[in-house]
Short mmCIF file of C-alpha atoms in Angstrom, two decimals:
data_model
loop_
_atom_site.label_atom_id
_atom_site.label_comp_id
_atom_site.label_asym_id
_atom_site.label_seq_id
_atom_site.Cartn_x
_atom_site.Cartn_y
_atom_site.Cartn_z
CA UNK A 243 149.86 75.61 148.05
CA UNK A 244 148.61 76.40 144.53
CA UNK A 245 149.92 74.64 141.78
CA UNK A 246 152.07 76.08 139.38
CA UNK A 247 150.50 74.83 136.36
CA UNK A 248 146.52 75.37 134.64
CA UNK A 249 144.86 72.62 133.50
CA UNK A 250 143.34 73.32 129.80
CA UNK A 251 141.90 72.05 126.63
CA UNK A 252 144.24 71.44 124.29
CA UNK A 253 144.73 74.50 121.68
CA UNK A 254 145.57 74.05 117.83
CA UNK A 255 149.29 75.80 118.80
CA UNK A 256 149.62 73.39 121.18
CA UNK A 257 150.80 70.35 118.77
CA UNK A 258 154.49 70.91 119.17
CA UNK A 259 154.63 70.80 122.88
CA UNK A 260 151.62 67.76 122.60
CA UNK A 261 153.96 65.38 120.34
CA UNK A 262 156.38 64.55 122.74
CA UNK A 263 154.06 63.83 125.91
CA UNK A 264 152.00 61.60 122.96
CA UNK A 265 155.26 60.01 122.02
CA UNK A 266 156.19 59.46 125.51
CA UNK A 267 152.89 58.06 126.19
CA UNK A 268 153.50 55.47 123.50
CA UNK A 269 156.54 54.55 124.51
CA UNK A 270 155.58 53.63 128.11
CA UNK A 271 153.11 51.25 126.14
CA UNK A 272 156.45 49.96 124.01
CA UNK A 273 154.96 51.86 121.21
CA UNK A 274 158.02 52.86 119.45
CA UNK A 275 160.83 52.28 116.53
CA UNK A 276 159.19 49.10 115.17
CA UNK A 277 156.29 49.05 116.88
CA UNK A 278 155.42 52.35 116.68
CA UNK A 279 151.96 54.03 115.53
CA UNK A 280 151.88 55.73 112.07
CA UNK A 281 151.98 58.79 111.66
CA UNK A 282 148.20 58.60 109.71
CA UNK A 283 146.89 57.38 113.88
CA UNK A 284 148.80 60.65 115.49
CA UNK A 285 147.78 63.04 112.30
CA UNK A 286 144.16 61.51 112.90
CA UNK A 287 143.93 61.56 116.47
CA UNK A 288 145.04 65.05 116.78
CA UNK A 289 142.55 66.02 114.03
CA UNK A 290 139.90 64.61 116.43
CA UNK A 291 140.58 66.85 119.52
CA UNK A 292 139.11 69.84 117.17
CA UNK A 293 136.08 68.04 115.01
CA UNK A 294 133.13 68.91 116.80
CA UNK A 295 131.38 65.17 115.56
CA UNK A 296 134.19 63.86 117.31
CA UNK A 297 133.47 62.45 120.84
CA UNK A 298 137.27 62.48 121.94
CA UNK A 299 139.01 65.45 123.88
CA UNK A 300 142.05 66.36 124.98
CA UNK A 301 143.30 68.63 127.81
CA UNK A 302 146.74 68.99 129.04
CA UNK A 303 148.87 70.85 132.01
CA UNK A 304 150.53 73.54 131.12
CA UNK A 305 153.02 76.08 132.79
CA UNK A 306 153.09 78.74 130.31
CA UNK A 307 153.93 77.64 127.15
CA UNK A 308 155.47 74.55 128.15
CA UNK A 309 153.03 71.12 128.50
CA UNK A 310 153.75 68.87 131.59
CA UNK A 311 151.25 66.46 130.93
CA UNK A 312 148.47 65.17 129.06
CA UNK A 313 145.08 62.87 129.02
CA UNK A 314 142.52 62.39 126.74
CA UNK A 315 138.91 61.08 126.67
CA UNK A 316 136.07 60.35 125.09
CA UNK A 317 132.05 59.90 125.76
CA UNK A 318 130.05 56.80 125.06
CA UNK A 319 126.77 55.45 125.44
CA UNK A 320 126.20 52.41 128.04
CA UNK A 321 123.63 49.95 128.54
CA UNK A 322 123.34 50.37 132.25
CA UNK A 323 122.86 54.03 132.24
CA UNK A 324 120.77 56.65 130.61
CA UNK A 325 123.67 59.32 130.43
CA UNK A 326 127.50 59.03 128.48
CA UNK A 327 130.08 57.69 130.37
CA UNK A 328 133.52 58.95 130.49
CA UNK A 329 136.78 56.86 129.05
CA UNK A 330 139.57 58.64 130.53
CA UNK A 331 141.64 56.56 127.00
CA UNK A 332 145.37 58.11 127.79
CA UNK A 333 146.67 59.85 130.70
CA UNK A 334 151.02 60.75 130.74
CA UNK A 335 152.91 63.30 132.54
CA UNK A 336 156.40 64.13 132.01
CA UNK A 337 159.14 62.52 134.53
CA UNK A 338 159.66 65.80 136.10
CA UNK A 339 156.06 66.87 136.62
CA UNK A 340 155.50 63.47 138.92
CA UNK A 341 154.64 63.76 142.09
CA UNK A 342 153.49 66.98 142.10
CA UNK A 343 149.71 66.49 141.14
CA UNK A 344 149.74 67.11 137.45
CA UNK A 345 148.36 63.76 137.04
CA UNK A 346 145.23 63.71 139.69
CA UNK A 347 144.63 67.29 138.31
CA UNK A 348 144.33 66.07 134.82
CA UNK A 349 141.84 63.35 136.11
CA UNK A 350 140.33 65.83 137.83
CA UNK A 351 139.68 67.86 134.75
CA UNK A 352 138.50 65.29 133.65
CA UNK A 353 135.87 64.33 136.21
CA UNK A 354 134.65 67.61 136.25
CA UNK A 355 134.23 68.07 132.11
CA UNK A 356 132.51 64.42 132.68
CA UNK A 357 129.89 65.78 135.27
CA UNK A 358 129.50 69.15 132.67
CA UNK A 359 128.43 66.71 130.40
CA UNK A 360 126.26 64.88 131.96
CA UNK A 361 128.65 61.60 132.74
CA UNK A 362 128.05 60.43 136.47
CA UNK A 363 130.61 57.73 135.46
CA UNK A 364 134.49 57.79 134.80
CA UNK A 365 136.89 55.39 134.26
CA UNK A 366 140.06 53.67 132.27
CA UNK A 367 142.52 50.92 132.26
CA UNK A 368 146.25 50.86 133.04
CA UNK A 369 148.70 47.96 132.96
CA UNK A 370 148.66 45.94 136.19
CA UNK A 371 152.70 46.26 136.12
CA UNK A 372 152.12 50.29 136.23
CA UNK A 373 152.70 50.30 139.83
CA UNK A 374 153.28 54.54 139.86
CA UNK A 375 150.31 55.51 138.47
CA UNK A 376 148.24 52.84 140.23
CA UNK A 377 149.35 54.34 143.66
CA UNK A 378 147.72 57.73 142.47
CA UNK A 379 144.71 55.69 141.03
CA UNK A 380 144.00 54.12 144.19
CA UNK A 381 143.50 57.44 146.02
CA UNK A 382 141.26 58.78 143.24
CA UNK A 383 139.15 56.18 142.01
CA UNK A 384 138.07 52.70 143.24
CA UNK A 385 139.57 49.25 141.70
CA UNK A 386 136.48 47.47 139.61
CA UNK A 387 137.88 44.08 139.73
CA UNK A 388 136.84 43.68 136.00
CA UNK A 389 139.64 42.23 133.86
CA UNK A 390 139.85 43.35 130.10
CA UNK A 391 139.99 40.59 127.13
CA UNK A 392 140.88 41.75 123.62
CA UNK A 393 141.07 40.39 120.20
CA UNK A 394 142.83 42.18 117.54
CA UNK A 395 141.34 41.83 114.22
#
């Protein structure tokens, strides 16, 4: 059955519709009221889906005008291989679009963009409590095992 929904860059008009899948996003990661990002981060970020200097991109699912999800990514450099690789950084779909492969679509966009630009690799992090999206991340992608440590400066 074909999906009712295109997967898409994002499009200057689409900020409206964008904001509330990116504030949704941060709220998941308790990223709200208090603790939420400034508005200088979202203003910026945006910005950076349309600066060709930028490496990060964004696509999204959409179903006409309206946006079910979103994920965004960027290309770096790696010292174990001669092309980019892919950091699929954010990936959210809206409560009603789950389950009904918005979300492996979106990485799927993303894998193929990745392999357009010359990226053989692919891959992100998610909170080891975020037992939904793991269960899709298990059928399209392979655990590494690696654990992540962080300092914030």
């Amino acid at each position: 059955m074909k999906p009712d929904f295109t997967i898409r860059p994002v499009a200057r008009d689409d900020f409206a519709a964008w904001k509330p899948l990116w504030d949704g996003y941060n709220a998941f990661y308790e990223r709200e009221g208090p603790t939420a990002l400034p508005d200088e981060i979202t203003q910026a970020t945006w910005s950076r889906f349309f600066d060709a200097y930028e490496p990060v991109h964004a696509l999204v699912a959409a179903r006409g005008s309206e946006l079910l999800g979103l994920t965004h990514y960027l290309f770096h450099r790696s010292t174990t291989l001669l092309g980019p690789t892919c950091y699929l950084q954010d990936l959210f779909t809206t409560a009603a679009a789950r389950g009904r492969g918005v979300g492996r679509a979106l990485i799927e966009g993303v894998y193929e963009r990745a392999a357009a630009g010359g990226s053989n690799r692919v891959y992100w992090m998610t909170h080891e409590t975020n037992a939904t999206a793991r269960t899709l991340y298990d059928r399209v992608a392979a655990n590494s095992g690696f654990l992540i440590y962080r300092k914030m400066l």
